[in-house]
Amino acid sequence: MAITSIVDYLKSQGQDSSYAARKQLAAQAGITNYSGTAAQNMNLLTQLQKGSQASPEGASGVGKAAETPSQNVLSGTGASGSQSPVSGSASASGSSVARGSMKVSPGTESYYKRLQTQESSKPNPYKESDRVTDYYDRLKEAEADKPGEFQSRYEDQISSILDSILNNPKFSYTADDLANDDLYQMYRESYTKQGDKAMRDTMGNAAALTGGYGSTYATAAGQQAYDEYLSQLNDKALDFRDKAYQQYLNEQADRYNQMNVVTGLDNTDYSRYRDGVDDYWKNLSYLSGRYDTERNFDYGQYRDGVSDYYSDLSYLANRYDSEYGKDWDSSQADVAAEQWAKQFQFQQDQAAQEQARWEAEMALQREQFDYQKSKAAASSGRRSSGSSKKSTKKTAGYTSTKGYTPFSANLSSKLAEGKISDYDALEKVMQEMEKGNFGVDDAEAIIQDAGIDKNAAIAEEVQKNLKINNINDLYFRRR
C-alpha cells in the first residue's frame, strides 16, 4: 500500500512520529514555521523519501522504499507547474516506463497527459455573449430616453381665464351705467324724437282749434304728449338693468366655457404624455427582463462548462492517482520481493556462519566432555583406594532398582515432565561424577538409563554460548 502520511512513513522507518520529532525533521529539511499542516507534512514526506532513496543500502543489503505517489494534482499543481511522473514516455509496444526504482505504466502516463491537457484548457473568466450585450445596450438606450416633466401648452391661458373668473367684479347697475348704456341711449333718442313729434302735433291741433293762435292750452297739451313718451322710456329702465345683468351672466358663463375647453385640451395633452411615460416603463421592463433572462441563460451555460471542466479534471485526477497508486503498489511489491531476497540471502549467510560456529563449539564441547570424563575417571580411581565404608556410603544411594538407579529414575521422571532439559540432566550427572559418587561407567549407565540425549545437551550448551557471544558482540558494536 502506498504511504501518503508522514506519520505512517516515520512509523514504517521505526522513527518517532510525534509532533516535536516532525517539527525537528522539518527544521532540518529547511521547512520553516512548521505547524503540522497538510502541505507541510506532504513536503516533509517527499523530502524524507527522496533522501532515503539517495542514501546507501544498510548492512543487510536491503534497499529503501521506492518513491511515493504524487500528491493529487487538484491540491494545487497546475498545467504549467506540475512535473511529469516519468522521465520518459511509454514505448510503442506498451511497456512500462522506468523512473528510478519505480515503473509507470502506459495507462498512468496516458491519464497524466490527459490530465495535463485538461488543466491547460481551464475556462476563461465569464464574458457576456453578443446577444446579452445587445440587450444591455438597448436597455441603456431606453434608460437614457426617459420622458421629461410634463410641459402644458395651455398653462398661461388657463391662468388668465381662471384669474378673470376669480377676480370678476360683482354685478352693479347705476344711473350712470343706465345713461352710458348704448341701448338706452338709442331708446332715449327714439322716444325723445317721438315725444317732440307728438308735442308738435298736439300743439298744432290745439292751435287750429283756436283759429291759428297759440295758447296756453296748446302748449300744455303738447308738453303732456312729450312727457308721456319720456314716461314710457323711464318704464323701460328696469328692462335695461335686466338685460345688463343677463349680459353679465352670459359673459361669466363664456369664461367657464373657455376654461372647460382649454382644460380639456390640456388634459388631452397630459393623457398623451402619460401614455408615453407608460410606454417607456413597459419597454424598459421588457428590455430589463430580456437582458436578465439572456444573461442568466448565458451565465448558466458558462457555469455548466466550468462544472464539466472540473468534473472531468476531478475524474482524470482520481484515475491518475488510482493508476499511479497501482504502479506504486506494484513497485513496492517488487521492492519488497527484492528486499526479501536480499534479507533471505543475508539470513542464509548468517545461518551458514552460525552453523560453522555451532559445529566448532560442538567439537569443543565434545572435547571438553571427554576431558571431564577422563578427569572424573581419574578422580574416581584415586578415591577408590579410600575406606570401604565411605565408598559404600557414597554408592549406596545409587543401587540399581529394577534396572534403574534411584538417581537415573529421578532424572528420567523430570525429563519426561519437562522440568529439566537434557543439558540440565547431563550437568547433574557430571557434577555427581566430579564429586566421586560414581565412576565413568556408572555415569554412562545413568545417562543411558535416564534417557539423556548427549547430543541435544551439547547443542543446547552451544546455543547458549552462541547467544552469549552474540549479545556480547551486539553490546560492543553499540559501544
Tab-separated table of C-alpha atoms in Angstrom:
chain	number	residue	atom	x	y	z
A	1	MET	CA	0.000	0.000	0.000
A	2	ALA	CA	1.261	3.474	-0.819
A	3	ILE	CA	2.394	5.569	2.145
A	4	THR	CA	0.898	9.057	1.874
A	5	SER	CA	1.135	10.053	5.554
A	6	ILE	CA	4.266	11.382	7.252
A	7	VAL	CA	3.206	9.610	10.458
A	8	ASP	CA	2.848	6.242	8.673
A	9	TYR	CA	6.170	6.759	6.923
A	10	LEU	CA	8.055	7.540	10.147
A	11	LYS	CA	6.453	4.532	11.874
A	12	SER	CA	7.439	2.294	8.946
A	13	GLN	CA	11.020	3.518	9.366
A	14	GLY	CA	10.940	2.876	13.121
A	15	GLN	CA	11.263	6.579	13.900
A	16	ASP	CA	9.453	8.848	16.345
A	17	SER	CA	6.318	10.287	14.675
A	18	SER	CA	5.373	12.794	17.393
A	19	TYR	CA	4.801	16.449	16.579
A	20	ALA	CA	8.051	17.505	18.238
A	21	ALA	CA	10.017	14.953	16.208
A	22	ARG	CA	8.312	16.024	12.971
A	23	LYS	CA	8.999	19.689	13.747
A	24	GLN	CA	12.680	18.912	14.262
A	25	LEU	CA	12.822	16.959	10.987
A	26	ALA	CA	11.054	19.839	9.211
A	27	ALA	CA	13.648	22.305	10.509
A	28	GLN	CA	16.435	20.016	9.270
A	29	ALA	CA	14.710	19.848	5.880
A	30	GLY	CA	14.520	23.647	5.637
A	31	ILE	CA	10.755	23.914	6.303
A	32	THR	CA	10.265	26.998	8.458
A	33	ASN	CA	7.328	27.768	10.753
A	34	TYR	CA	6.227	24.138	10.826
A	35	SER	CA	2.695	23.826	12.246
A	36	GLY	CA	1.664	20.377	11.018
A	37	THR	CA	-0.409	21.470	8.005
A	38	ALA	CA	-1.185	19.002	5.218
A	39	ALA	CA	1.031	20.878	2.757
A	40	GLN	CA	3.975	20.951	5.202
A	41	ASN	CA	3.555	17.247	6.029
A	42	MET	CA	3.457	16.310	2.340
A	43	ASN	CA	6.553	18.438	1.660
A	44	LEU	CA	8.392	16.824	4.563
A	45	LEU	CA	7.311	13.330	3.451
A	46	THR	CA	8.568	13.975	-0.085
A	47	GLN	CA	11.943	15.240	1.110
A	48	LEU	CA	12.431	12.345	3.530
A	49	GLN	CA	11.564	9.789	0.858
A	50	LYS	CA	13.878	11.427	-1.665
A	51	GLY	CA	16.613	11.416	0.959
A	52	SER	CA	16.015	7.736	1.724
A	53	GLN	CA	16.306	6.884	-1.982
A	54	ALA	CA	19.599	8.748	-2.261
A	55	SER	CA	21.098	7.082	0.874
A	56	PRO	CA	23.172	3.867	0.529
A	57	GLU	CA	21.746	0.489	1.473
A	58	GLY	CA	22.181	-0.785	5.026
A	59	ALA	CA	24.441	-3.534	6.244
A	60	SER	CA	21.796	-6.103	5.482
A	61	GLY	CA	21.748	-5.055	1.850
A	62	VAL	CA	18.044	-4.182	1.939
A	63	GLY	CA	17.195	-1.064	-0.138
A	64	LYS	CA	14.825	1.679	0.950
A	65	ALA	CA	11.269	2.083	-0.347
A	66	ALA	CA	10.610	3.482	-3.776
A	67	GLU	CA	9.289	6.974	-4.222
A	68	THR	CA	5.709	7.697	-3.140
A	69	PRO	CA	2.806	8.667	-5.407
A	70	SER	CA	2.483	12.309	-6.268
A	71	GLN	CA	0.041	14.462	-4.363
A	72	ASN	CA	-3.349	14.799	-6.006
A	73	VAL	CA	-2.958	17.375	-8.767
A	74	LEU	CA	-6.161	19.095	-7.693
A	75	SER	CA	-4.473	20.196	-4.473
A	76	GLY	CA	-2.523	22.833	-6.298
A	77	THR	CA	-0.467	21.636	-9.278
A	78	GLY	CA	-1.278	23.398	-12.477
A	79	ALA	CA	-0.534	22.507	-16.046
A	80	SER	CA	2.401	24.882	-16.175
A	81	GLY	CA	3.921	23.970	-12.826
A	82	SER	CA	3.430	20.229	-12.356
A	83	GLN	CA	6.109	17.736	-13.261
A	84	SER	CA	5.672	14.585	-15.255
A	85	PRO	CA	5.732	11.435	-13.130
A	86	VAL	CA	8.038	9.755	-15.610
A	87	SER	CA	11.369	10.637	-17.103
A	88	GLY	CA	10.401	9.272	-20.467
A	89	SER	CA	7.264	8.193	-22.273
A	90	ALA	CA	5.536	4.892	-22.836
A	91	SER	CA	7.000	2.863	-25.664
A	92	ALA	CA	5.017	1.901	-28.720
A	93	SER	CA	4.919	-1.663	-27.508
A	94	GLY	CA	3.077	-0.593	-24.354
A	95	SER	CA	5.870	-1.471	-21.922
A	96	SER	CA	6.193	0.387	-18.646
A	97	VAL	CA	8.411	3.427	-18.295
A	98	ALA	CA	11.003	3.258	-15.521
A	99	ARG	CA	11.750	6.171	-13.252
A	100	GLY	CA	14.388	5.306	-10.710
A	101	SER	CA	13.176	2.162	-8.951
A	102	MET	CA	9.545	2.657	-9.983
A	103	LYS	CA	7.847	1.710	-13.242
A	104	VAL	CA	4.984	3.832	-14.534
A	105	SER	CA	2.552	2.003	-16.778
A	106	PRO	CA	1.331	3.379	-20.139
A	107	GLY	CA	-2.139	3.770	-18.615
A	108	THR	CA	-0.773	6.020	-15.876
A	109	GLU	CA	1.216	8.067	-18.393
A	110	SER	CA	-1.874	8.389	-20.604
A	111	TYR	CA	-4.025	9.663	-17.738
A	112	TYR	CA	-1.265	12.065	-16.737
A	113	LYS	CA	-1.091	13.564	-20.228
A	114	ARG	CA	-4.881	13.809	-20.401
A	115	LEU	CA	-4.838	15.486	-17.010
A	116	GLN	CA	-2.228	17.988	-18.199
A	117	THR	CA	-4.299	18.716	-21.292
A	118	GLN	CA	-7.413	19.193	-19.167
A	119	GLU	CA	-5.592	21.569	-16.824
A	120	SER	CA	-4.408	23.677	-19.751
A	121	SER	CA	-7.986	24.007	-21.046
A	122	LYS	CA	-9.339	25.740	-17.942
A	123	PRO	CA	-12.294	28.004	-18.883
A	124	ASN	CA	-11.577	31.722	-19.115
A	125	PRO	CA	-13.421	34.193	-16.863
A	126	TYR	CA	-17.055	34.719	-17.801
A	127	LYS	CA	-17.695	37.086	-20.723
A	128	GLU	CA	-21.175	38.075	-21.882
A	129	SER	CA	-22.241	36.899	-25.315
A	130	ASP	CA	-23.130	39.280	-28.172
A	131	ARG	CA	-26.825	38.657	-27.610
A	132	VAL	CA	-26.523	39.633	-23.940
A	133	THR	CA	-24.507	42.769	-24.718
A	134	ASP	CA	-27.061	43.731	-27.393
A	135	TYR	CA	-29.892	43.661	-24.860
A	136	TYR	CA	-27.703	45.546	-22.411
A	137	ASP	CA	-27.040	48.324	-24.940
A	138	ARG	CA	-30.731	48.541	-25.814
A	139	LEU	CA	-31.585	48.740	-22.124
A	140	LYS	CA	-29.118	51.582	-21.588
A	141	GLU	CA	-30.506	53.463	-24.590
A	142	ALA	CA	-34.038	53.052	-23.264
A	143	GLU	CA	-32.996	54.283	-19.828
A	144	ALA	CA	-31.459	57.401	-21.397
A	145	ASP	CA	-34.708	58.104	-23.313
A	146	LYS	CA	-36.775	58.669	-20.175
A	147	PRO	CA	-39.568	61.277	-20.704
A	148	GLY	CA	-39.045	64.671	-19.047
A	149	GLU	CA	-41.503	66.561	-16.858
A	150	PHE	CA	-44.893	67.415	-18.406
A	151	GLN	CA	-44.993	70.873	-20.047
A	152	SER	CA	-48.524	72.323	-20.538
A	153	ARG	CA	-49.170	74.402	-23.687
A	154	TYR	CA	-52.269	75.994	-22.088
A	155	GLU	CA	-50.900	76.913	-18.721
A	156	ASP	CA	-50.931	80.692	-19.419
A	157	GLN	CA	-54.436	80.639	-20.895
A	158	ILE	CA	-55.800	78.627	-18.011
A	159	SER	CA	-54.226	81.025	-15.550
A	160	SER	CA	-55.671	84.052	-17.385
A	161	ILE	CA	-59.199	82.639	-17.612
A	162	LEU	CA	-59.089	81.481	-14.024
A	163	ASP	CA	-57.979	84.934	-12.948
A	164	SER	CA	-60.859	86.560	-14.855
A	165	ILE	CA	-63.331	84.191	-13.192
A	166	LEU	CA	-61.978	84.610	-9.698
A	167	ASN	CA	-61.484	88.369	-9.975
A	168	ASN	CA	-64.707	89.249	-11.874
A	169	PRO	CA	-66.362	92.260	-10.071
A	170	LYS	CA	-69.808	91.934	-8.511
A	171	PHE	CA	-72.730	92.993	-10.751
A	172	SER	CA	-73.788	96.626	-10.334
A	173	TYR	CA	-76.091	98.820	-12.477
A	174	THR	CA	-76.292	102.543	-11.514
A	175	ALA	CA	-77.880	105.604	-13.177
A	176	ASP	CA	-74.563	106.333	-14.756
A	177	ASP	CA	-74.492	102.806	-16.111
A	178	LEU	CA	-78.001	103.389	-17.493
A	179	ALA	CA	-77.034	106.733	-19.023
A	180	ASN	CA	-73.994	105.183	-20.619
A	181	ASP	CA	-75.925	102.162	-21.824
A	182	ASP	CA	-75.808	102.235	-25.625
A	183	LEU	CA	-79.220	100.624	-25.974
A	184	TYR	CA	-80.717	103.054	-23.501
A	185	GLN	CA	-79.224	105.956	-25.409
A	186	MET	CA	-80.746	104.641	-28.618
A	187	TYR	CA	-84.155	104.241	-26.960
A	188	ARG	CA	-83.930	107.681	-25.374
A	189	GLU	CA	-83.160	109.291	-28.691
A	190	SER	CA	-86.065	107.482	-30.316
A	191	TYR	CA	-88.502	108.299	-27.523
A	192	THR	CA	-87.346	111.899	-27.435
A	193	LYS	CA	-87.966	112.282	-31.145
A	194	GLN	CA	-91.360	110.661	-30.838
A	195	GLY	CA	-92.190	112.934	-27.873
A	196	ASP	CA	-91.163	116.029	-29.802
A	197	LYS	CA	-93.293	114.972	-32.713
A	198	ALA	CA	-96.268	114.219	-30.504
A	199	MET	CA	-95.841	117.549	-28.762
A	200	ARG	CA	-95.770	119.464	-32.058
A	201	ASP	CA	-98.736	117.570	-33.428
A	202	THR	CA	-100.719	118.184	-30.286
A	203	MET	CA	-99.822	121.885	-30.223
A	204	GLY	CA	-100.721	122.217	-33.944
A	205	ASN	CA	-104.060	120.623	-33.467
A	206	ALA	CA	-104.756	122.844	-30.484
A	207	ALA	CA	-103.813	125.986	-32.468
A	208	ALA	CA	-106.157	125.024	-35.260
A	209	LEU	CA	-108.982	124.915	-32.852
A	210	THR	CA	-108.216	128.440	-31.694
A	211	GLY	CA	-108.009	129.989	-35.069
A	212	GLY	CA	-104.335	129.574	-35.565
A	213	TYR	CA	-103.209	131.306	-32.470
A	214	GLY	CA	-101.117	129.692	-29.857
A	215	SER	CA	-102.496	129.331	-26.425
A	216	THR	CA	-101.586	128.025	-23.037
A	217	TYR	CA	-103.768	125.028	-23.656
A	218	ALA	CA	-101.943	124.091	-26.780
A	219	THR	CA	-98.617	124.304	-25.006
A	220	ALA	CA	-99.804	122.256	-22.087
A	221	ALA	CA	-101.293	119.647	-24.364
A	222	GLY	CA	-98.056	119.365	-26.346
A	223	GLN	CA	-95.977	119.067	-23.162
A	224	GLN	CA	-98.240	116.352	-21.894
A	225	ALA	CA	-97.765	114.372	-25.079
A	226	TYR	CA	-93.987	114.760	-24.786
A	227	ASP	CA	-93.976	113.665	-21.148
A	228	GLU	CA	-95.924	110.540	-21.977
A	229	TYR	CA	-93.137	109.351	-24.267
A	230	LEU	CA	-90.467	110.126	-21.679
A	231	SER	CA	-92.519	108.220	-19.099
A	232	GLN	CA	-92.564	105.199	-21.387
A	233	LEU	CA	-88.747	105.480	-21.683
A	234	ASN	CA	-88.342	105.518	-17.914
A	235	ASP	CA	-90.589	102.474	-17.597
A	236	LYS	CA	-88.044	100.532	-19.685
A	237	ALA	CA	-85.123	101.338	-17.282
A	238	LEU	CA	-85.646	98.049	-15.369
A	239	ASP	CA	-85.592	96.198	-18.662
A	240	PHE	CA	-82.175	97.695	-19.389
A	241	ARG	CA	-80.906	96.563	-15.925
A	242	ASP	CA	-82.195	93.037	-16.512
A	243	LYS	CA	-80.575	92.952	-19.920
A	244	ALA	CA	-77.284	94.199	-18.425
A	245	TYR	CA	-77.400	91.533	-15.682
A	246	GLN	CA	-78.140	88.830	-18.242
A	247	GLN	CA	-75.215	90.029	-20.290
A	248	TYR	CA	-73.058	89.856	-17.103
A	249	LEU	CA	-74.139	86.260	-16.537
A	250	ASN	CA	-73.531	85.340	-20.170
A	251	GLU	CA	-70.013	86.735	-20.059
A	252	GLN	CA	-69.279	84.748	-16.872
A	253	ALA	CA	-70.648	81.598	-18.497
A	254	ASP	CA	-68.436	82.220	-21.505
A	255	ARG	CA	-65.402	82.333	-19.223
A	256	TYR	CA	-66.334	78.950	-17.699
A	257	ASN	CA	-66.872	77.531	-21.165
A	258	GLN	CA	-63.457	78.773	-22.219
A	259	MET	CA	-61.944	77.218	-19.081
A	260	ASN	CA	-63.587	73.883	-19.895
A	261	VAL	CA	-62.318	73.948	-23.444
A	262	VAL	CA	-58.758	74.905	-22.518
A	263	THR	CA	-58.512	72.458	-19.581
A	264	GLY	CA	-59.932	69.743	-21.839
A	265	LEU	CA	-57.169	70.366	-24.353
A	266	ASP	CA	-54.610	70.418	-21.532
A	267	ASN	CA	-55.956	67.121	-20.139
A	268	THR	CA	-55.714	65.571	-23.579
A	269	ASP	CA	-52.062	66.603	-23.815
A	270	TYR	CA	-51.338	65.247	-20.316
A	271	SER	CA	-53.081	61.956	-21.116
A	272	ARG	CA	-50.897	61.586	-24.194
A	273	TYR	CA	-47.848	62.401	-22.063
A	274	ARG	CA	-48.815	59.707	-19.542
A	275	ASP	CA	-49.265	57.211	-22.370
A	276	GLY	CA	-45.704	57.967	-23.434
A	277	VAL	CA	-44.446	57.509	-19.857
A	278	ASP	CA	-46.293	54.191	-19.543
A	279	ASP	CA	-44.863	53.033	-22.861
A	280	TYR	CA	-41.387	53.996	-21.625
A	281	TRP	CA	-41.670	51.931	-18.458
A	282	LYS	CA	-43.210	48.974	-20.280
A	283	ASN	CA	-40.384	48.991	-22.809
A	284	LEU	CA	-37.809	49.387	-20.031
A	285	SER	CA	-39.331	46.494	-18.084
A	286	TYR	CA	-39.360	44.307	-21.191
A	287	LEU	CA	-35.725	45.037	-22.064
A	288	SER	CA	-34.644	44.574	-18.442
A	289	GLY	CA	-36.415	41.217	-18.279
A	290	ARG	CA	-34.943	40.092	-21.583
A	291	TYR	CA	-31.460	41.151	-20.501
A	292	ASP	CA	-31.758	39.294	-17.187
A	293	THR	CA	-33.121	36.190	-18.900
A	294	GLU	CA	-30.449	36.140	-21.588
A	295	ARG	CA	-27.659	36.808	-19.109
A	296	ASN	CA	-28.856	34.128	-16.686
A	297	PHE	CA	-29.084	31.625	-19.523
A	298	ASP	CA	-25.719	32.698	-20.898
A	299	TYR	CA	-24.038	32.554	-17.477
A	300	GLY	CA	-25.735	29.235	-16.752
A	301	GLN	CA	-24.189	27.781	-19.890
A	302	TYR	CA	-20.805	29.128	-18.816
A	303	ARG	CA	-21.161	27.605	-15.340
A	304	ASP	CA	-22.185	24.285	-16.895
A	305	GLY	CA	-18.960	24.377	-18.876
A	306	VAL	CA	-16.931	25.182	-15.760
A	307	SER	CA	-18.669	22.393	-13.843
A	308	ASP	CA	-17.990	19.934	-16.662
A	309	TYR	CA	-14.360	21.052	-16.719
A	310	TYR	CA	-13.849	20.413	-13.011
A	311	SER	CA	-15.800	17.155	-13.181
A	312	ASP	CA	-13.506	15.938	-15.951
A	313	LEU	CA	-10.479	17.281	-14.082
A	314	SER	CA	-11.516	15.508	-10.883
A	315	TYR	CA	-12.209	12.275	-12.771
A	316	LEU	CA	-8.845	12.339	-14.552
A	317	ALA	CA	-7.031	13.257	-11.332
A	318	ASN	CA	-8.688	10.374	-9.479
A	319	ARG	CA	-7.962	7.985	-12.331
A	320	TYR	CA	-4.356	9.159	-12.483
A	321	ASP	CA	-3.947	8.784	-8.714
A	322	SER	CA	-5.560	5.352	-8.858
A	323	GLU	CA	-3.332	4.143	-11.701
A	324	TYR	CA	-0.285	5.704	-10.081
A	325	GLY	CA	-1.219	4.005	-6.824
A	326	LYS	CA	-1.389	0.666	-8.615
A	327	ASP	CA	2.039	1.295	-10.134
A	328	TRP	CA	3.300	2.312	-6.715
A	329	ASP	CA	1.900	-0.817	-5.075
A	330	SER	CA	3.417	-2.911	-7.850
A	331	SER	CA	6.792	-1.232	-7.433
A	332	GLN	CA	6.539	-1.668	-3.668
A	333	ALA	CA	5.826	-5.349	-4.204
A	334	ASP	CA	8.908	-5.597	-6.436
A	335	VAL	CA	10.972	-3.715	-3.873
A	336	ALA	CA	9.596	-5.928	-1.111
A	337	ALA	CA	10.457	-9.026	-3.124
A	338	GLU	CA	13.957	-7.708	-3.728
A	339	GLN	CA	14.303	-6.824	-0.064
A	340	TRP	CA	13.052	-10.259	0.932
A	341	ALA	CA	15.532	-11.921	-1.405
A	342	LYS	CA	18.381	-9.854	-0.003
A	343	GLN	CA	17.222	-10.487	3.539
A	344	PHE	CA	16.847	-14.198	2.841
A	345	GLN	CA	20.340	-14.359	1.368
A	346	PHE	CA	21.661	-12.423	4.335
A	347	GLN	CA	19.929	-14.840	6.701
A	348	GLN	CA	21.325	-17.771	4.740
A	349	ASP	CA	24.813	-16.338	5.073
A	350	GLN	CA	24.243	-15.716	8.764
A	351	ALA	CA	22.893	-19.240	9.176
A	352	ALA	CA	25.950	-20.668	7.453
A	353	GLN	CA	28.187	-18.650	9.734
A	354	GLU	CA	26.178	-19.727	12.780
A	355	GLN	CA	26.319	-23.340	11.635
A	356	ALA	CA	30.071	-23.162	11.304
A	357	ARG	CA	30.362	-21.570	14.733
A	358	TRP	CA	27.963	-24.162	16.160
A	359	GLU	CA	29.942	-27.056	14.721
A	360	ALA	CA	33.127	-25.562	16.109
A	361	GLU	CA	31.530	-25.107	19.510
A	362	MET	CA	30.101	-28.623	19.337
A	363	ALA	CA	33.519	-30.076	18.659
A	364	LEU	CA	34.963	-28.043	21.501
A	365	GLN	CA	32.225	-29.190	23.868
A	366	ARG	CA	32.800	-32.792	22.898
A	367	GLU	CA	36.450	-32.375	23.666
A	368	GLN	CA	35.596	-30.748	26.977
A	369	PHE	CA	33.119	-33.524	27.784
A	370	ASP	CA	35.672	-36.206	27.021
A	371	TYR	CA	38.179	-34.292	29.106
A	372	GLN	CA	35.749	-34.075	32.006
A	373	LYS	CA	35.014	-37.783	31.760
A	374	SER	CA	38.690	-38.650	31.863
A	375	LYS	CA	39.205	-36.199	34.701
A	376	ALA	CA	36.276	-37.666	36.604
A	377	ALA	CA	37.576	-41.182	35.975
A	378	ALA	CA	40.959	-40.261	37.359
A	379	SER	CA	39.388	-38.662	40.390
A	380	SER	CA	37.193	-41.714	40.925
A	381	GLY	CA	40.246	-44.014	40.749
A	382	ARG	CA	42.066	-42.019	43.356
A	383	ARG	CA	39.134	-42.107	45.686
A	384	SER	CA	38.551	-45.875	45.247
A	385	SER	CA	41.570	-46.557	47.494
A	386	GLY	CA	39.802	-44.931	50.455
A	387	SER	CA	37.881	-46.688	53.177
A	388	SER	CA	35.311	-49.223	52.020
A	389	LYS	CA	32.810	-47.813	54.456
A	390	LYS	CA	32.966	-44.387	52.848
A	391	SER	CA	32.757	-45.837	49.365
A	392	THR	CA	29.840	-47.959	50.341
A	393	LYS	CA	28.127	-44.929	51.796
A	394	LYS	CA	28.556	-42.853	48.602
A	395	THR	CA	27.345	-45.576	46.301
A	396	ALA	CA	24.564	-46.942	48.431
A	397	GLY	CA	22.165	-44.340	47.130
A	398	TYR	CA	22.713	-45.394	43.536
A	399	THR	CA	21.962	-49.131	43.809
A	400	SER	CA	20.046	-50.323	40.790
A	401	THR	CA	16.346	-50.834	41.369
A	402	LYS	CA	14.508	-52.782	38.664
A	403	GLY	CA	17.232	-51.816	36.136
A	404	TYR	CA	17.305	-48.147	37.106
A	405	THR	CA	19.182	-46.429	39.852
A	406	PRO	CA	17.102	-44.042	42.002
A	407	PHE	CA	19.161	-41.162	40.624
A	408	SER	CA	18.614	-42.069	36.984
A	409	ALA	CA	14.931	-42.751	37.692
A	410	ASN	CA	14.593	-39.267	39.208
A	411	LEU	CA	16.284	-37.665	36.195
A	412	SER	CA	14.156	-39.671	33.788
A	413	SER	CA	10.967	-38.559	35.566
A	414	LYS	CA	11.944	-34.864	35.455
A	415	LEU	CA	12.914	-35.147	31.798
A	416	ALA	CA	9.563	-36.722	30.972
A	417	GLU	CA	7.687	-33.990	32.852
A	418	GLY	CA	9.728	-31.267	31.086
A	419	LYS	CA	11.029	-29.874	34.359
A	420	ILE	CA	14.644	-30.110	33.192
A	421	SER	CA	16.366	-30.284	29.821
A	422	ASP	CA	18.908	-32.776	28.562
A	423	TYR	CA	21.595	-30.189	29.223
A	424	ASP	CA	20.473	-29.767	32.850
A	425	ALA	CA	20.286	-33.559	33.390
A	426	LEU	CA	23.766	-34.059	31.922
A	427	GLU	CA	25.106	-31.273	34.143
A	428	LYS	CA	23.736	-33.042	37.235
A	429	VAL	CA	25.394	-36.350	36.185
A	430	MET	CA	28.711	-34.565	35.558
A	431	GLN	CA	28.514	-32.806	38.921
A	432	GLU	CA	27.887	-36.099	40.794
A	433	MET	CA	30.670	-37.792	38.872
A	434	GLU	CA	33.093	-34.950	39.767
A	435	LYS	CA	32.094	-35.396	43.416
A	436	GLY	CA	33.259	-39.009	43.142
A	437	ASN	CA	29.838	-40.520	43.823
A	438	PHE	CA	30.288	-42.842	40.829
A	439	GLY	CA	32.689	-43.528	38.032
A	440	VAL	CA	32.617	-43.005	34.281
A	441	ASP	CA	30.922	-46.320	33.615
A	442	ASP	CA	28.232	-45.529	36.175
A	443	ALA	CA	27.774	-42.104	34.597
A	444	GLU	CA	27.358	-43.626	31.135
A	445	ALA	CA	24.869	-46.126	32.554
A	446	ILE	CA	22.863	-43.362	34.268
A	447	ILE	CA	22.848	-41.268	31.052
A	448	GLN	CA	21.543	-44.256	29.131
A	449	ASP	CA	19.020	-45.329	31.789
A	450	ALA	CA	17.648	-41.783	32.280
A	451	GLY	CA	17.312	-41.309	28.519
A	452	ILE	CA	19.576	-38.239	28.374
A	453	ASP	CA	20.374	-37.129	24.801
A	454	LYS	CA	24.015	-36.080	24.958
A	455	ASN	CA	23.978	-34.503	21.502
A	456	ALA	CA	20.938	-32.412	22.417
A	457	ALA	CA	22.611	-31.377	25.672
A	458	ILE	CA	25.804	-30.379	23.868
A	459	ALA	CA	23.779	-28.496	21.193
A	460	GLU	CA	21.895	-26.606	23.924
A	461	GLU	CA	25.147	-25.581	25.524
A	462	VAL	CA	26.477	-24.446	22.152
A	463	GLN	CA	23.348	-22.342	21.572
A	464	LYS	CA	23.699	-20.744	24.993
A	465	ASN	CA	27.308	-19.905	24.303
A	466	LEU	CA	26.437	-18.550	20.849
A	467	LYS	CA	23.677	-16.383	22.317
A	468	ILE	CA	26.046	-15.012	24.927
A	469	ASN	CA	28.621	-14.320	22.233
A	470	ASN	CA	26.035	-12.571	20.040
A	471	ILE	CA	24.888	-10.424	22.959
A	472	ASN	CA	28.476	-9.520	23.705
A	473	ASP	CA	29.120	-8.688	20.048
A	474	LEU	CA	25.996	-6.517	19.899
A	475	TYR	CA	26.960	-4.784	23.135
A	476	PHE	CA	30.458	-3.942	21.933
A	477	ARG	CA	29.190	-2.824	18.470
A	478	ARG	CA	26.769	-0.388	20.082
A	479	ARG	CA	29.516	0.978	22.330
